[in-house]
Amino acid sequence: MTQYTTSVPLLGFAAYSGTGKTTLLEQLLPKLTEAGLTIGLLKHAHHDFDVDKPGKDSYRLRKAGATQMLISSRNRHALMTETPQEEASFEYLLTRFDQTELDVILVEGCKNIAFPKIELHRDELEKPWLYTNDSNIIAVASDSVVDTDLPQININDVDAIAQFVLNYVSSYVSDSASQSHSKVTAKNASNAACCDTLSPAFLSVERGQEKILSTIKPIELIQSIPVADSYGSILAEDVVSPINVPQYTNSAMDGYAIRGDDIGQSAYNVVAEVMAGHSFDQELKKGEAVKIMTGAPTPLGQTRSSCVSKPPKATTNETKYHSSHPIYVPDKMLGKQVKT
């Protein structure tokens, strides 16, 4: 069981939303404090929250740009930290407690993190059990009996749950060498989890990939077969073409090919039309353009393709265009000048 470093016992209450975690803890805390425990509590929220009040000085200063806002009075102090880039890790949050003043840290939520937890379950919610896939669950509190070797408590018996917590704390104190509270391994420290990590009742993407790959055995048999018989086979090695495909620079659109040094010229003389599968084998001269279709080879020399636009009505043998329009020439204009 992977655990996090704390100097006091750590115990969570894991359940799906609607089970009543907060209500149970609200009834449980007075019984634990009456028994003499000083309690720290970590609650995870799945939504954006704000404990500050709009209009208060601390609220105004945070909104003005303070990333960390520490407010203090005679009776209490609170540190509010903005974390817009990434949620604080579970391990980091535990360090925010002054554990020298506590007897136990209780956690509401964070059912996805590996630390000792009591699973809370109500049949009416029809949610799957967590303990079957989470070895960190040490007891089950439910409104029904389940087939498990874990200790079971009636979820509505707050006194019994309180006694279980007291026994857990007492056991921790009497067994300071317990391995269940060892330090986190270097690997876990470098991959600190946050409370929104995928629930252990499911698989993360990484775990899922690992599980899939672990069932795959590489193919070791390599055969040489005719291409005609290779349908459905997998190539043992990459096939690299010895020539460029296509063997020429082709146009990505219907348009007109012009010389690069003719860009911005006021008029072009359309000298040819090139369809896909055909080519214009001459080098474009200055001031010339070739009507070119998608996939056709661009003419030799430094050329550039221009987009097609619907032509305006021609009024003379020379068709005029606004300079902001791409070049377009009707077929009947081949061999004649076009003004932009």
mmCIF file of C-alpha atoms in Angstrom:
data_model
loop_
_atom_site.group_PDB
_atom_site.id
_atom_site.type_symbol
_atom_site.label_atom_id
_atom_site.label_comp_id
_atom_site.label_asym_id
_atom_site.label_seq_id
_atom_site.Cartn_x
_atom_site.Cartn_y
_atom_site.Cartn_z
ATOM 1 C CA MET A 1 0.000 0.000 0.000
ATOM 2 C CA THR A 2 1.564 3.271 -1.143
ATOM 3 C CA GLN A 3 1.367 5.958 1.530
ATOM 4 C CA TYR A 4 2.207 9.612 2.022
ATOM 5 C CA THR A 5 4.518 11.053 4.658
ATOM 6 C CA THR A 6 2.670 12.270 7.736
ATOM 7 C CA SER A 7 3.612 12.299 11.400
ATOM 8 C CA VAL A 8 0.004 11.642 12.406
ATOM 9 C CA PRO A 9 -2.536 9.057 11.203
ATOM 10 C CA LEU A 10 -4.173 9.793 7.859
ATOM 11 C CA LEU A 11 -7.662 8.457 7.149
ATOM 12 C CA GLY A 12 -10.034 9.212 4.305
ATOM 13 C CA PHE A 13 -13.745 8.801 3.649
ATOM 14 C CA ALA A 14 -14.229 7.709 0.044
ATOM 15 C CA ALA A 15 -17.580 7.683 -1.695
ATOM 16 C CA TYR A 16 -19.434 8.858 -4.749
ATOM 17 C CA SER A 17 -21.233 12.183 -4.731
ATOM 18 C CA GLY A 18 -24.576 11.996 -2.945
ATOM 19 C CA THR A 19 -23.518 9.355 -0.418
ATOM 20 C CA GLY A 20 -23.437 11.893 2.419
ATOM 21 C CA LYS A 21 -19.746 12.277 3.279
ATOM 22 C CA THR A 22 -20.073 15.794 4.663
ATOM 23 C CA THR A 23 -23.208 14.980 6.670
ATOM 24 C CA LEU A 24 -21.494 11.960 8.217
ATOM 25 C CA LEU A 25 -18.350 13.919 9.111
ATOM 26 C CA GLU A 26 -20.471 16.703 10.587
ATOM 27 C CA GLN A 27 -21.961 14.132 12.981
ATOM 28 C CA LEU A 28 -18.653 12.318 13.509
ATOM 29 C CA LEU A 29 -16.369 15.253 14.382
ATOM 30 C CA PRO A 30 -18.067 16.207 17.683
ATOM 31 C CA LYS A 31 -17.760 12.608 18.913
ATOM 32 C CA LEU A 32 -14.049 12.490 18.017
ATOM 33 C CA THR A 33 -13.278 15.853 19.633
ATOM 34 C CA GLU A 34 -15.197 14.822 22.738
ATOM 35 C CA ALA A 35 -12.915 11.783 22.877
ATOM 36 C CA GLY A 36 -9.946 14.160 23.014
ATOM 37 C CA LEU A 37 -8.721 14.171 19.400
ATOM 38 C CA THR A 38 -7.425 17.317 17.727
ATOM 39 C CA ILE A 39 -8.412 16.945 14.087
ATOM 40 C CA GLY A 40 -7.183 18.307 10.778
ATOM 41 C CA LEU A 41 -9.545 17.905 7.829
ATOM 42 C CA LEU A 42 -8.823 18.067 4.097
ATOM 43 C CA LYS A 43 -11.842 18.379 1.804
ATOM 44 C CA HIS A 44 -11.531 18.135 -1.946
ATOM 45 C CA ALA A 45 -13.911 20.098 -4.181
ATOM 46 C CA HIS A 46 -14.511 19.100 -7.800
ATOM 47 C CA HIS A 47 -15.604 22.604 -8.755
ATOM 48 C CA ASP A 48 -14.315 26.158 -8.545
ATOM 49 C CA PHE A 49 -14.851 27.515 -5.043
ATOM 50 C CA ASP A 50 -14.083 30.638 -3.056
ATOM 51 C CA VAL A 51 -14.047 30.876 0.744
ATOM 52 C CA ASP A 52 -13.621 34.646 0.591
ATOM 53 C CA LYS A 53 -16.467 37.179 0.527
ATOM 54 C CA PRO A 54 -16.809 39.705 -2.330
ATOM 55 C CA GLY A 55 -16.194 43.224 -1.076
ATOM 56 C CA LYS A 56 -13.976 42.217 1.851
ATOM 57 C CA ASP A 57 -10.425 43.594 1.942
ATOM 58 C CA SER A 58 -8.830 40.179 1.407
ATOM 59 C CA TYR A 59 -11.106 39.516 -1.577
ATOM 60 C CA ARG A 60 -10.265 42.867 -3.154
ATOM 61 C CA LEU A 61 -6.528 42.329 -2.684
ATOM 62 C CA ARG A 62 -6.689 38.858 -4.245
ATOM 63 C CA LYS A 63 -8.616 40.156 -7.218
ATOM 64 C CA ALA A 64 -6.073 42.963 -7.518
ATOM 65 C CA GLY A 65 -3.338 40.386 -8.156
ATOM 66 C CA ALA A 66 -2.143 38.700 -4.960
ATOM 67 C CA THR A 67 -1.320 35.058 -5.795
ATOM 68 C CA GLN A 68 -1.135 34.132 -2.112
ATOM 69 C CA MET A 69 -3.311 35.896 0.435
ATOM 70 C CA LEU A 70 -2.691 35.261 4.130
ATOM 71 C CA ILE A 71 -5.298 36.790 6.417
ATOM 72 C CA SER A 72 -4.971 36.603 10.199
ATOM 73 C CA SER A 73 -6.884 37.631 13.288
ATOM 74 C CA ARG A 74 -6.840 36.817 17.006
ATOM 75 C CA ASN A 75 -8.942 33.670 16.528
ATOM 76 C CA ARG A 76 -7.775 32.219 13.204
ATOM 77 C CA HIS A 77 -5.688 32.711 10.093
ATOM 78 C CA ALA A 78 -6.118 31.444 6.545
ATOM 79 C CA LEU A 79 -3.855 31.242 3.506
ATOM 80 C CA MET A 80 -5.571 31.390 0.116
ATOM 81 C CA THR A 81 -3.402 30.437 -2.855
ATOM 82 C CA GLU A 82 -4.381 30.801 -6.512
ATOM 83 C CA THR A 83 -3.509 27.715 -8.594
ATOM 84 C CA PRO A 84 -4.834 28.452 -12.110
ATOM 85 C CA GLN A 85 -2.178 26.397 -13.887
ATOM 86 C CA GLU A 86 -2.308 23.133 -11.949
ATOM 87 C CA GLU A 87 -4.100 21.729 -8.922
ATOM 88 C CA ALA A 88 -1.941 21.356 -5.815
ATOM 89 C CA SER A 89 -0.751 17.790 -5.249
ATOM 90 C CA PHE A 90 -2.176 15.719 -2.417
ATOM 91 C CA GLU A 91 1.254 15.369 -0.809
ATOM 92 C CA TYR A 92 1.780 19.156 -0.863
ATOM 93 C CA LEU A 93 -1.630 19.783 0.706
ATOM 94 C CA LEU A 94 -0.731 17.489 3.615
ATOM 95 C CA THR A 95 2.336 19.629 4.345
ATOM 96 C CA ARG A 96 0.062 22.661 4.864
ATOM 97 C CA PHE A 97 -1.122 21.145 8.170
ATOM 98 C CA ASP A 98 0.779 21.852 11.391
ATOM 99 C CA GLN A 99 0.942 18.180 12.281
ATOM 100 C CA THR A 100 2.616 18.907 15.615
ATOM 101 C CA GLU A 101 -0.762 20.205 16.797
ATOM 102 C CA LEU A 102 -2.877 17.323 15.444
ATOM 103 C CA ASP A 103 -3.798 13.782 16.434
ATOM 104 C CA VAL A 104 -5.226 12.757 13.056
ATOM 105 C CA ILE A 105 -5.878 14.111 9.562
ATOM 106 C CA LEU A 106 -9.223 13.138 8.045
ATOM 107 C CA VAL A 107 -9.846 13.504 4.320
ATOM 108 C CA GLU A 108 -13.221 13.959 2.663
ATOM 109 C CA GLY A 109 -13.031 12.892 -0.965
ATOM 110 C CA CYS A 110 -9.781 12.208 -2.822
ATOM 111 C CA LYS A 111 -10.987 8.626 -3.305
ATOM 112 C CA ASN A 112 -8.522 8.359 -6.205
ATOM 113 C CA ILE A 113 -5.404 8.679 -4.051
ATOM 114 C CA ALA A 114 -3.554 5.780 -2.402
ATOM 115 C CA PHE A 115 -3.928 6.229 1.376
ATOM 116 C CA PRO A 116 -6.052 4.472 4.056
ATOM 117 C CA LYS A 117 -9.760 5.069 3.522
ATOM 118 C CA ILE A 118 -13.169 3.965 4.728
ATOM 119 C CA GLU A 119 -15.534 3.386 1.831
ATOM 120 C CA LEU A 120 -19.017 4.842 2.308
ATOM 121 C CA HIS A 121 -21.707 3.145 0.246
ATOM 122 C CA ARG A 122 -25.482 3.416 -0.091
ATOM 123 C CA ASP A 123 -27.313 0.859 -2.212
ATOM 124 C CA GLU A 124 -29.946 3.346 -3.380
ATOM 125 C CA LEU A 125 -27.337 5.261 -5.411
ATOM 126 C CA GLU A 126 -26.569 2.109 -7.443
ATOM 127 C CA LYS A 127 -22.881 3.006 -7.675
ATOM 128 C CA PRO A 128 -20.099 0.396 -8.072
ATOM 129 C CA TRP A 129 -18.058 -0.643 -5.052
ATOM 130 C CA LEU A 130 -14.623 0.925 -4.703
ATOM 131 C CA TYR A 131 -12.969 -1.639 -2.412
ATOM 132 C CA THR A 132 -12.880 -4.299 -5.137
ATOM 133 C CA ASN A 133 -10.314 -2.251 -7.068
ATOM 134 C CA ASP A 134 -8.696 -0.225 -4.290
ATOM 135 C CA SER A 135 -6.472 -2.049 -1.802
ATOM 136 C CA ASN A 136 -6.161 1.172 0.241
ATOM 137 C CA ILE A 137 -9.707 0.801 1.575
ATOM 138 C CA ILE A 138 -9.441 -0.628 5.090
ATOM 139 C CA ALA A 139 -13.133 -0.780 6.010
ATOM 140 C CA VAL A 140 -16.606 -0.475 4.509
ATOM 141 C CA ALA A 141 -19.476 1.564 5.955
ATOM 142 C CA SER A 142 -22.680 0.671 4.149
ATOM 143 C CA ASP A 143 -26.420 0.189 4.567
ATOM 144 C CA SER A 144 -26.072 -3.426 3.408
ATOM 145 C CA VAL A 145 -23.847 -6.419 4.076
ATOM 146 C CA VAL A 146 -21.232 -7.197 1.430
ATOM 147 C CA ASP A 147 -19.104 -10.269 0.815
ATOM 148 C CA THR A 148 -15.657 -9.053 1.924
ATOM 149 C CA ASP A 149 -13.087 -9.758 4.623
ATOM 150 C CA LEU A 150 -12.823 -6.032 5.392
ATOM 151 C CA PRO A 151 -14.365 -4.703 8.606
ATOM 152 C CA GLN A 152 -17.969 -3.632 7.997
ATOM 153 C CA ILE A 153 -19.865 -0.882 9.797
ATOM 154 C CA ASN A 154 -23.424 0.324 9.439
ATOM 155 C CA ILE A 155 -23.163 3.702 7.669
ATOM 156 C CA ASN A 156 -25.962 5.046 9.884
ATOM 157 C CA ASP A 157 -24.192 4.031 13.116
ATOM 158 C CA VAL A 158 -22.050 7.113 13.780
ATOM 159 C CA ASP A 159 -20.928 5.826 17.181
ATOM 160 C CA ALA A 160 -19.526 2.639 15.612
ATOM 161 C CA ILE A 161 -17.715 4.635 12.945
ATOM 162 C CA ALA A 162 -16.276 6.960 15.603
ATOM 163 C CA GLN A 163 -15.023 3.966 17.575
ATOM 164 C CA PHE A 164 -13.368 2.559 14.457
ATOM 165 C CA VAL A 165 -11.544 5.887 13.907
ATOM 166 C CA LEU A 166 -10.433 6.001 17.565
ATOM 167 C CA ASN A 167 -9.114 2.442 17.323
ATOM 168 C CA TYR A 168 -7.307 3.298 14.093
ATOM 169 C CA VAL A 169 -5.600 6.318 15.698
ATOM 170 C CA SER A 170 -4.701 4.321 18.780
ATOM 171 C CA SER A 171 -3.229 1.538 16.645
ATOM 172 C CA TYR A 172 -1.130 4.050 14.709
ATOM 173 C CA VAL A 173 0.277 5.586 17.880
ATOM 174 C CA SER A 174 1.117 2.215 19.443
ATOM 175 C CA ASP A 175 2.824 0.951 16.309
ATOM 176 C CA SER A 176 5.120 3.772 15.187
ATOM 177 C CA ALA A 177 7.113 1.355 13.046
ATOM 178 C CA SER A 178 4.111 0.475 10.909
ATOM 179 C CA GLN A 179 5.015 0.185 7.246
ATOM 180 C CA SER A 180 1.621 1.521 6.215
ATOM 181 C CA HIS A 181 2.899 5.022 6.957
ATOM 182 C CA SER A 182 6.312 4.856 5.294
ATOM 183 C CA LYS A 183 7.654 7.634 3.119
ATOM 184 C CA VAL A 184 6.594 7.966 -0.479
ATOM 185 C CA THR A 185 8.971 6.377 -2.969
ATOM 186 C CA ALA A 186 11.021 8.605 -5.219
ATOM 187 C CA LYS A 187 8.869 7.598 -8.143
ATOM 188 C CA ASN A 188 5.659 8.646 -6.426
ATOM 189 C CA ALA A 189 7.249 11.885 -5.263
ATOM 190 C CA SER A 190 8.178 12.795 -8.830
ATOM 191 C CA ASN A 191 4.661 11.953 -10.040
ATOM 192 C CA ALA A 192 2.675 13.598 -7.260
ATOM 193 C CA ALA A 193 -1.015 12.894 -7.538
ATOM 194 C CA CYS A 194 -3.795 15.399 -7.161
ATOM 195 C CA CYS A 195 -7.256 14.634 -5.843
ATOM 196 C CA ASP A 196 -8.706 14.532 -9.364
ATOM 197 C CA THR A 197 -6.562 11.570 -10.382
ATOM 198 C CA LEU A 198 -8.649 8.803 -11.955
ATOM 199 C CA SER A 199 -10.442 6.651 -9.396
ATOM 200 C CA PRO A 200 -8.798 3.299 -8.606
ATOM 201 C CA ALA A 201 -12.133 1.744 -9.537
ATOM 202 C CA PHE A 202 -11.131 2.544 -13.124
ATOM 203 C CA LEU A 203 -7.912 2.533 -15.134
ATOM 204 C CA SER A 204 -6.005 5.636 -16.134
ATOM 205 C CA VAL A 205 -5.036 6.029 -19.789
ATOM 206 C CA GLU A 206 -1.442 5.108 -18.945
ATOM 207 C CA ARG A 207 -2.464 2.031 -16.944
ATOM 208 C CA GLY A 208 -4.852 1.021 -19.696
ATOM 209 C CA GLN A 209 -2.118 1.294 -22.314
ATOM 210 C CA GLU A 210 0.254 -0.730 -20.151
ATOM 211 C CA LYS A 211 -2.363 -3.424 -19.618
ATOM 212 C CA ILE A 212 -3.092 -3.657 -23.344
ATOM 213 C CA LEU A 213 0.587 -3.759 -24.302
ATOM 214 C CA SER A 214 1.302 -6.426 -21.693
ATOM 215 C CA THR A 215 -1.058 -8.792 -23.522
ATOM 216 C CA ILE A 216 0.520 -8.217 -26.937
ATOM 217 C CA LYS A 217 3.259 -10.501 -28.148
ATOM 218 C CA PRO A 218 5.490 -9.230 -30.964
ATOM 219 C CA ILE A 219 5.376 -11.169 -34.222
ATOM 220 C CA GLU A 220 8.694 -12.915 -34.762
ATOM 221 C CA LEU A 221 7.907 -14.806 -37.976
ATOM 222 C CA ILE A 222 9.044 -12.989 -41.140
ATOM 223 C CA GLN A 223 8.114 -14.339 -44.581
ATOM 224 C CA SER A 224 8.821 -13.204 -48.118
ATOM 225 C CA ILE A 225 5.625 -13.388 -50.167
ATOM 226 C CA PRO A 226 4.472 -11.932 -53.517
ATOM 227 C CA VAL A 227 2.872 -8.502 -53.336
ATOM 228 C CA ALA A 228 -0.303 -9.988 -54.803
ATOM 229 C CA ASP A 229 -0.548 -12.304 -51.779
ATOM 230 C CA SER A 230 0.299 -9.669 -49.152
ATOM 231 C CA TYR A 231 -3.234 -8.405 -48.486
ATOM 232 C CA GLY A 232 -3.866 -8.415 -44.722
ATOM 233 C CA SER A 233 -0.185 -8.813 -43.877
ATOM 234 C CA ILE A 234 1.981 -6.417 -41.867
ATOM 235 C CA LEU A 235 5.249 -5.088 -43.263
ATOM 236 C CA ALA A 236 8.300 -6.287 -41.381
ATOM 237 C CA GLU A 237 10.262 -3.249 -42.548
ATOM 238 C CA ASP A 238 9.455 0.153 -44.009
ATOM 239 C CA VAL A 239 9.206 0.366 -47.796
ATOM 240 C CA VAL A 240 10.989 3.499 -48.999
ATOM 241 C CA SER A 241 10.453 4.723 -52.533
ATOM 242 C CA PRO A 242 13.682 5.367 -54.468
ATOM 243 C CA ILE A 243 11.978 8.271 -56.268
ATOM 244 C CA ASN A 244 9.955 11.257 -55.158
ATOM 245 C CA VAL A 245 6.184 10.721 -55.283
ATOM 246 C CA PRO A 246 4.976 12.715 -57.104
ATOM 247 C CA GLN A 247 8.144 13.294 -59.103
ATOM 248 C CA TYR A 248 7.346 16.936 -59.622
ATOM 249 C CA THR A 249 6.069 19.955 -57.717
ATOM 250 C CA ASN A 250 2.334 20.030 -58.323
ATOM 251 C CA SER A 251 -0.330 22.666 -57.784
ATOM 252 C CA ALA A 252 -2.466 22.364 -54.653
ATOM 253 C CA MET A 253 -5.345 24.347 -56.205
ATOM 254 C CA ASP A 254 -6.906 25.556 -59.423
ATOM 255 C CA GLY A 255 -5.309 28.821 -60.368
ATOM 256 C CA TYR A 256 -2.586 30.490 -62.370
ATOM 257 C CA ALA A 257 1.144 29.881 -62.225
ATOM 258 C CA ILE A 258 3.318 32.965 -62.516
ATOM 259 C CA ARG A 259 6.995 33.699 -62.033
ATOM 260 C CA GLY A 260 8.024 34.652 -58.521
ATOM 261 C CA ASP A 261 9.634 37.856 -59.737
ATOM 262 C CA ASP A 262 6.373 38.814 -61.493
ATOM 263 C CA ILE A 263 4.369 39.085 -58.294
ATOM 264 C CA GLY A 264 2.643 42.452 -58.195
ATOM 265 C CA GLN A 265 2.812 42.950 -61.916
ATOM 266 C CA SER A 266 -0.179 44.786 -63.392
ATOM 267 C CA ALA A 267 -0.815 42.369 -66.290
ATOM 268 C CA TYR A 268 -0.010 38.788 -67.349
ATOM 269 C CA ASN A 269 -0.178 37.029 -70.698
ATOM 270 C CA VAL A 270 -1.843 33.600 -70.375
ATOM 271 C CA VAL A 271 0.124 31.296 -72.675
ATOM 272 C CA ALA A 272 -1.220 27.824 -71.834
ATOM 273 C CA GLU A 273 -3.681 25.720 -69.878
ATOM 274 C CA VAL A 274 -2.387 22.718 -67.932
ATOM 275 C CA MET A 275 -4.752 19.992 -66.771
ATOM 276 C CA ALA A 276 -3.929 17.302 -64.195
ATOM 277 C CA GLY A 277 -1.859 14.602 -65.864
ATOM 278 C CA HIS A 278 -0.385 17.057 -68.374
ATOM 279 C CA SER A 279 2.467 19.507 -68.129
ATOM 280 C CA PHE A 280 3.834 22.740 -69.557
ATOM 281 C CA ASP A 281 7.405 21.863 -70.450
ATOM 282 C CA GLN A 282 8.628 25.338 -71.292
ATOM 283 C CA GLU A 283 10.002 27.845 -68.830
ATOM 284 C CA LEU A 284 7.708 30.785 -68.149
ATOM 285 C CA LYS A 285 8.966 34.051 -69.519
ATOM 286 C CA LYS A 286 8.560 37.320 -67.729
ATOM 287 C CA GLY A 287 4.958 38.532 -67.781
ATOM 288 C CA GLU A 288 3.554 35.115 -68.715
ATOM 289 C CA ALA A 289 1.030 33.006 -66.783
ATOM 290 C CA VAL A 290 -0.244 29.458 -67.176
ATOM 291 C CA LYS A 291 -3.748 28.398 -66.222
ATOM 292 C CA ILE A 292 -3.187 25.328 -64.021
ATOM 293 C CA MET A 293 -5.520 22.751 -62.476
ATOM 294 C CA THR A 294 -5.135 20.995 -59.121
ATOM 295 C CA GLY A 295 -2.496 18.259 -59.280
ATOM 296 C CA ALA A 296 -0.886 19.485 -62.474
ATOM 297 C CA PRO A 297 2.891 20.087 -62.482
ATOM 298 C CA THR A 298 3.915 23.699 -62.000
ATOM 299 C CA PRO A 299 5.935 25.084 -64.910
ATOM 300 C CA LEU A 300 9.722 25.167 -64.823
ATOM 301 C CA GLY A 301 11.332 28.118 -63.121
ATOM 302 C CA GLN A 302 10.411 30.096 -60.039
ATOM 303 C CA THR A 303 6.603 30.034 -60.108
ATOM 304 C CA ARG A 304 3.746 30.719 -57.752
ATOM 305 C CA SER A 305 0.099 29.576 -57.992
ATOM 306 C CA SER A 306 -2.732 32.083 -57.548
ATOM 307 C CA CYS A 307 -6.312 31.232 -56.457
ATOM 308 C CA VAL A 308 -9.277 31.155 -58.838
ATOM 309 C CA SER A 309 -12.031 33.742 -58.478
ATOM 310 C CA LYS A 310 -15.229 34.093 -60.458
ATOM 311 C CA PRO A 311 -14.575 36.517 -63.315
ATOM 312 C CA PRO A 312 -16.482 39.769 -63.647
ATOM 313 C CA LYS A 313 -18.135 40.484 -66.971
ATOM 314 C CA ALA A 314 -15.666 41.314 -69.726
ATOM 315 C CA THR A 315 -16.293 44.670 -71.381
ATOM 316 C CA THR A 316 -13.415 44.652 -73.885
ATOM 317 C CA ASN A 317 -10.736 42.300 -75.121
ATOM 318 C CA GLU A 318 -8.799 43.265 -71.998
ATOM 319 C CA THR A 319 -10.588 42.209 -68.799
ATOM 320 C CA LYS A 320 -9.895 44.520 -65.834
ATOM 321 C CA TYR A 321 -9.914 43.449 -62.164
ATOM 322 C CA HIS A 322 -9.626 45.189 -58.843
ATOM 323 C CA SER A 323 -6.121 44.657 -57.462
ATOM 324 C CA SER A 324 -7.546 42.845 -54.410
ATOM 325 C CA HIS A 325 -8.996 40.044 -56.597
ATOM 326 C CA PRO A 326 -7.068 36.897 -57.530
ATOM 327 C CA ILE A 327 -6.360 36.442 -61.212
ATOM 328 C CA TYR A 328 -8.993 34.634 -63.283
ATOM 329 C CA VAL A 329 -9.179 34.500 -67.078
ATOM 330 C CA PRO A 330 -12.039 32.985 -69.134
ATOM 331 C CA ASP A 331 -10.966 30.389 -71.681
ATOM 332 C CA LYS A 332 -11.794 32.751 -74.553
ATOM 333 C CA MET A 333 -9.145 35.166 -73.265
ATOM 334 C CA LEU A 334 -6.225 32.752 -73.802
ATOM 335 C CA GLY A 335 -3.405 34.505 -75.624
ATOM 336 C CA LYS A 336 -4.636 37.951 -74.584
ATOM 337 C CA GLN A 337 -3.442 40.236 -71.821
ATOM 338 C CA VAL A 338 -5.137 40.436 -68.449
ATOM 339 C CA LYS A 339 -4.954 43.551 -66.289
ATOM 340 C CA THR A 340 -5.194 43.301 -62.482
#
